[in-house]
mmCIF file of C-alpha atoms in Angstrom:
data_model
loop_
_atom_site.group_PDB
_atom_site.id
_atom_site.type_symbol
_atom_site.label_atom_id
_atom_site.label_comp_id
_atom_site.label_asym_id
_atom_site.label_seq_id
_atom_site.Cartn_x
_atom_site.Cartn_y
_atom_site.Cartn_z
ATOM 1 C CA MET A 7 0.000 0.000 0.000
ATOM 2 C CA GLU A 8 2.849 2.363 0.841
ATOM 3 C CA LYS A 9 4.466 1.676 -2.539
ATOM 4 C CA LEU A 10 1.187 2.483 -4.284
ATOM 5 C CA ILE A 11 0.932 5.833 -2.488
ATOM 6 C CA ARG A 12 4.528 6.741 -3.386
ATOM 7 C CA THR A 13 3.969 5.818 -7.020
ATOM 8 C CA PHE A 14 0.787 7.881 -7.096
ATOM 9 C CA ALA A 15 2.519 10.893 -5.523
ATOM 10 C CA ARG A 16 5.379 10.778 -8.049
ATOM 11 C CA SER A 17 3.142 10.318 -11.067
ATOM 12 C CA GLU A 18 2.767 13.439 -13.202
ATOM 13 C CA ASP A 19 0.133 12.148 -15.611
ATOM 14 C CA GLY A 20 -2.617 14.271 -14.083
ATOM 15 C CA ALA A 21 -0.565 17.468 -14.303
ATOM 16 C CA VAL A 22 -0.850 17.512 -18.088
ATOM 17 C CA THR A 23 -4.588 16.991 -17.841
ATOM 18 C CA VAL A 24 -4.927 19.927 -15.468
ATOM 19 C CA ASP A 25 -2.923 22.107 -17.866
ATOM 20 C CA TRP A 26 -5.229 21.209 -20.743
ATOM 21 C CA VAL A 27 -8.348 21.823 -18.675
ATOM 22 C CA VAL A 28 -7.115 25.278 -17.643
ATOM 23 C CA LEU A 29 -6.071 26.126 -21.207
ATOM 24 C CA THR A 30 -9.412 24.964 -22.621
ATOM 25 C CA ALA A 31 -11.358 26.940 -20.019
ATOM 26 C CA ALA A 32 -9.365 30.069 -20.879
ATOM 27 C CA ILE A 33 -10.046 29.642 -24.595
ATOM 28 C CA VAL A 34 -13.762 29.100 -23.994
ATOM 29 C CA GLY A 35 -13.916 32.166 -21.743
ATOM 30 C CA LEU A 36 -12.126 34.296 -24.325
ATOM 31 C CA GLY A 37 -14.452 33.041 -27.045
ATOM 32 C CA LEU A 38 -17.528 33.909 -24.996
ATOM 33 C CA ALA A 39 -16.184 37.393 -24.290
ATOM 34 C CA VAL A 40 -15.595 37.998 -27.999
ATOM 35 C CA ILE A 41 -19.037 36.691 -28.944
ATOM 36 C CA LEU A 42 -20.775 38.878 -26.381
ATOM 37 C CA SER A 43 -18.949 42.021 -27.473
ATOM 38 C CA VAL A 44 -19.525 41.375 -31.192
ATOM 39 C CA ALA A 45 -23.179 40.386 -30.732
ATOM 40 C CA SER A 46 -24.020 43.733 -29.163
ATOM 41 C CA GLY A 47 -22.490 45.699 -32.035
ATOM 42 C CA ALA A 48 -24.053 43.428 -34.648
ATOM 43 C CA SER A 49 -27.485 43.866 -33.087
ATOM 44 C CA ASP A 50 -27.144 47.655 -33.155
ATOM 45 C CA MET A 51 -25.992 47.546 -36.773
ATOM 46 C CA ALA A 52 -28.882 45.290 -37.796
ATOM 47 C CA THR A 53 -31.364 47.624 -36.107
ATOM 48 C CA GLY A 54 -29.932 50.588 -38.024
ATOM 49 C CA VAL A 55 -30.041 48.766 -41.351
ATOM 50 C CA GLY A 56 -33.605 47.641 -40.674
ATOM 51 C CA GLY A 57 -34.628 51.225 -39.971
ATOM 52 C CA HIS A 58 -33.155 52.425 -43.272
ATOM 53 C CA LEU A 59 -34.859 49.640 -45.194
ATOM 54 C CA ASN A 60 -38.233 50.386 -43.615
ATOM 55 C CA ASP A 61 -37.935 54.089 -44.479
ATOM 56 C CA GLY A 62 -37.409 53.405 -48.170
ATOM 57 C CA LYS A 63 -40.266 53.797 -50.630
ATOM 58 C CA VAL A 64 -40.868 51.406 -53.470
ATOM 59 C CA THR A 65 -43.058 52.438 -56.394
ATOM 60 C CA THR A 66 -45.344 49.733 -57.667
ATOM 61 C CA THR A 67 -46.819 51.551 -60.672
ATOM 62 C CA TYR A 68 -45.197 51.386 -64.073
#
């Protein structure tokens, strides 16, 4: 049992997993921040374009 505990304590296999989990969480967080900031600007732009399109007049007589 003591040998098993020593082997477990010296093993570094889990350290790589923790690094990948932290790196993945950082990438996901950065992606969400970018999406939220772009979505707000895109919504404002779409509202402006929609307003211009609704103000336009189309003649239907020839």
